[in-house]
Tab-separated table of C-alpha atoms in Angstrom:
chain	number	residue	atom	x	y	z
T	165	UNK	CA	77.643	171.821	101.556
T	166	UNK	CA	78.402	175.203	101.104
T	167	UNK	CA	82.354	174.394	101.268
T	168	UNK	CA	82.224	171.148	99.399
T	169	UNK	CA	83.809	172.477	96.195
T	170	UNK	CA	86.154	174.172	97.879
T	171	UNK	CA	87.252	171.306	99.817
T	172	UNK	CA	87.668	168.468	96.769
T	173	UNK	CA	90.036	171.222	95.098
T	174	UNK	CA	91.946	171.639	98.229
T	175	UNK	CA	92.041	167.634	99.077
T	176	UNK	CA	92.600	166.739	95.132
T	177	UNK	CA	95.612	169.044	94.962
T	178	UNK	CA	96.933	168.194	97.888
T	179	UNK	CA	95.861	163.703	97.558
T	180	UNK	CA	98.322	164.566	93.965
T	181	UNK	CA	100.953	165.895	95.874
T	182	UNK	CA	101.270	163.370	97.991
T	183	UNK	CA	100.755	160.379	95.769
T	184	UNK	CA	103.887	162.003	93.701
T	185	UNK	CA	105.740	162.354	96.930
T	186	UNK	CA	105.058	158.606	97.981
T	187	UNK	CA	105.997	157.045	94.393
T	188	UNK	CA	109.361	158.301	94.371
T	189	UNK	CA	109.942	157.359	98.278
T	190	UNK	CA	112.079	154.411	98.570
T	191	UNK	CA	109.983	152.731	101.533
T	192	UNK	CA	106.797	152.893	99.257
T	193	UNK	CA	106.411	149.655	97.038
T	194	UNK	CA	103.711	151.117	95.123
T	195	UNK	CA	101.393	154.366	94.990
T	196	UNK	CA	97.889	154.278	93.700
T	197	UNK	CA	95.941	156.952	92.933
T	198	UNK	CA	93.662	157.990	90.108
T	199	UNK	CA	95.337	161.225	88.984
T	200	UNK	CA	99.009	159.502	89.035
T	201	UNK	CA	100.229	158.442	85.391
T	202	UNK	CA	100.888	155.098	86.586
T	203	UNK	CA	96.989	154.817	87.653
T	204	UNK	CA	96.413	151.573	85.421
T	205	UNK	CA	92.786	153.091	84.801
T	206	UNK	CA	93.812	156.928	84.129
T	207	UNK	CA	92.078	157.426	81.132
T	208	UNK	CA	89.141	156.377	82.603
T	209	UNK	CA	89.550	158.266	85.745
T	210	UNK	CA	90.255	161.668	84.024
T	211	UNK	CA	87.013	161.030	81.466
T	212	UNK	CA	85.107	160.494	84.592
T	213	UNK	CA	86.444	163.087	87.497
T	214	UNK	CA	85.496	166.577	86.547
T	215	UNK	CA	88.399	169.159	86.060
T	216	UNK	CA	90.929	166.632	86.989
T	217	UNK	CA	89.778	166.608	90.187
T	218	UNK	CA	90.397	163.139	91.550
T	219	UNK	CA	89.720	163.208	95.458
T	220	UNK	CA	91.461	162.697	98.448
T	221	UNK	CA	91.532	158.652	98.653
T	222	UNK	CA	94.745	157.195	97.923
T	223	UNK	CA	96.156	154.305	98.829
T	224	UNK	CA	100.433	153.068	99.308
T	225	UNK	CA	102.563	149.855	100.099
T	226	UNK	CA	105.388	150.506	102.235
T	227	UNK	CA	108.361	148.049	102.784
T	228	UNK	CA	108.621	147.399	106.564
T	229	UNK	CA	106.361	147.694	109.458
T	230	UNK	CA	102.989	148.991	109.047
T	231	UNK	CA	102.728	149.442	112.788
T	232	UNK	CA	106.451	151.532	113.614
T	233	UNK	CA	104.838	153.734	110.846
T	234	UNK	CA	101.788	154.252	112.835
T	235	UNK	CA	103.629	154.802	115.698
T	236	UNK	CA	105.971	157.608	113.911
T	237	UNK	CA	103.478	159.805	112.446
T	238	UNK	CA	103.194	162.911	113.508
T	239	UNK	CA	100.262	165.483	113.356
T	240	UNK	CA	98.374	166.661	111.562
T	241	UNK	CA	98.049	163.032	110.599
T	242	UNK	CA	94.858	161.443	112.660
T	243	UNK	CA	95.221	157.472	112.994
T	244	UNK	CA	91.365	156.286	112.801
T	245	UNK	CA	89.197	154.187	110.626
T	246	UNK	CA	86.780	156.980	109.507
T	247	UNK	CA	87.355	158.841	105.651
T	248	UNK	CA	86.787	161.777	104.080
T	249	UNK	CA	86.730	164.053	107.174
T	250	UNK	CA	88.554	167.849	106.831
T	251	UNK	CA	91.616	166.225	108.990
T	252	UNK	CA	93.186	164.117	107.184
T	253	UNK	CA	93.237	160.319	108.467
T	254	UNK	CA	95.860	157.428	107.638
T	255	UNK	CA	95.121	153.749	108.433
T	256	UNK	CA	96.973	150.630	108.112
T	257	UNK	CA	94.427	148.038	106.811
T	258	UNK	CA	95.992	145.025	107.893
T	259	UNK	CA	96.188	145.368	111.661
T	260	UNK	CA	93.140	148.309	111.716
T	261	UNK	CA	90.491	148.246	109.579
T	262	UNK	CA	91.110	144.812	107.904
T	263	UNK	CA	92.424	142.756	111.686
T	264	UNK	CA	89.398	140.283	111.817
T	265	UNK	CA	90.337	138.496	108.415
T	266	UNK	CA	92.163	135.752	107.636
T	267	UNK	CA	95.676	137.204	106.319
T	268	UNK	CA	95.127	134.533	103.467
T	269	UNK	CA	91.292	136.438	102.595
T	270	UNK	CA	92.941	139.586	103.300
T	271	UNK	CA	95.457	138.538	101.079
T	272	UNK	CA	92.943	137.661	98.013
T	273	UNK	CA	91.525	140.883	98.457
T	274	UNK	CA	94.736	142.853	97.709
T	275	UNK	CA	95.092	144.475	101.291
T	276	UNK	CA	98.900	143.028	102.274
T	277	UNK	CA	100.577	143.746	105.496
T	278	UNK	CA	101.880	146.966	104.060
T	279	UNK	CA	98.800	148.554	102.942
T	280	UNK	CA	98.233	152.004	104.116
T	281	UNK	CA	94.990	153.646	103.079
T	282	UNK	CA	95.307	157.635	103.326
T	283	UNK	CA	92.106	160.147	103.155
T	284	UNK	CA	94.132	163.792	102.660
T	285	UNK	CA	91.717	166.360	104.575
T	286	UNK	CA	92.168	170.036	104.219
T	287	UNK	CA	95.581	170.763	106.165
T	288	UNK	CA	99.036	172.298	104.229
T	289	UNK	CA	100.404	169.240	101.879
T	290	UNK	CA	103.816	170.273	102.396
T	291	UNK	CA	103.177	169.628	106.550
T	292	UNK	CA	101.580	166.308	105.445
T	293	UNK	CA	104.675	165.065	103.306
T	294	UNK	CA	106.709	166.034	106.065
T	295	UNK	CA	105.006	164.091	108.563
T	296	UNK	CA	104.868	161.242	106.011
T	297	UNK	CA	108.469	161.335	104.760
T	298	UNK	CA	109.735	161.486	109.160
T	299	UNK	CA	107.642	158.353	109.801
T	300	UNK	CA	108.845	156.673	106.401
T	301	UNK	CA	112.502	157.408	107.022
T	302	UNK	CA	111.910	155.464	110.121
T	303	UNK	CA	110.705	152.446	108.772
């Protein structure tokens, strides 16, 4: 507890960074996250998230294989199924977290084959994007 506040300003600065990064990528469909203008609810979001701070969650479509980007990404990206750790963790819904489900529920639900969920941990952003935009270009 003692590093908490330090750690949501680190992963909130860094979760914005990388949302920016990923909307302007060509292999990402879509971006969402809360401190993005194009958040549909960012109005809300900012009323509601203290000093703009908007956490590490965010969430991207890419165009293209969920799994070749899974296999290109690099450290310090950790594949798992866990969130908000200090390491920060990307998972492809579809075939991880989401693989029991009926594509067709899955589907209903908003999670399509592209979905990649990201929880940004505590690393350098700049590393992060790097990693990101390597596995991306490979897509």
């Amino acid at each position: 507890m003692k590093t908490m506040g330090l750690r949501i300003k680190q992963q909130s600065a860094s979760a914005m960074k990388i949302a920016t990064f990923l909307e302007g990528h060509p292999n990402v469909t879509r971006c969402v996250y809360p401190g993005l203008a194009s958040f549909p609810q960012k109005e809300l979001a900012d009323r509601q998230h203290r000093n703009g701070l908007h956490g590490g969650m965010l969430w991207f479509d890419v165009k293209g294989d969920p799994i070749k980007l899974m296999d290109n990404i690099k450290r310090p990206w950790t594949l798992c199924e866990n969130l908000g750790a200090t390491e920060s963790i990307i998972t492809a819904c579809a075939v991880m977290t989401h693989a029991n489900m009926l594509k067709e529920d899955r589907l209903k639900v908003g999670i399509v084959d592209g979905f990649i969920r990201i929880s940004v941990g505590i690393e350098d952003p700049d590393d992060l994007i790097r990693s990101l935009d390597d596995a991306l270009n490979m897509l």
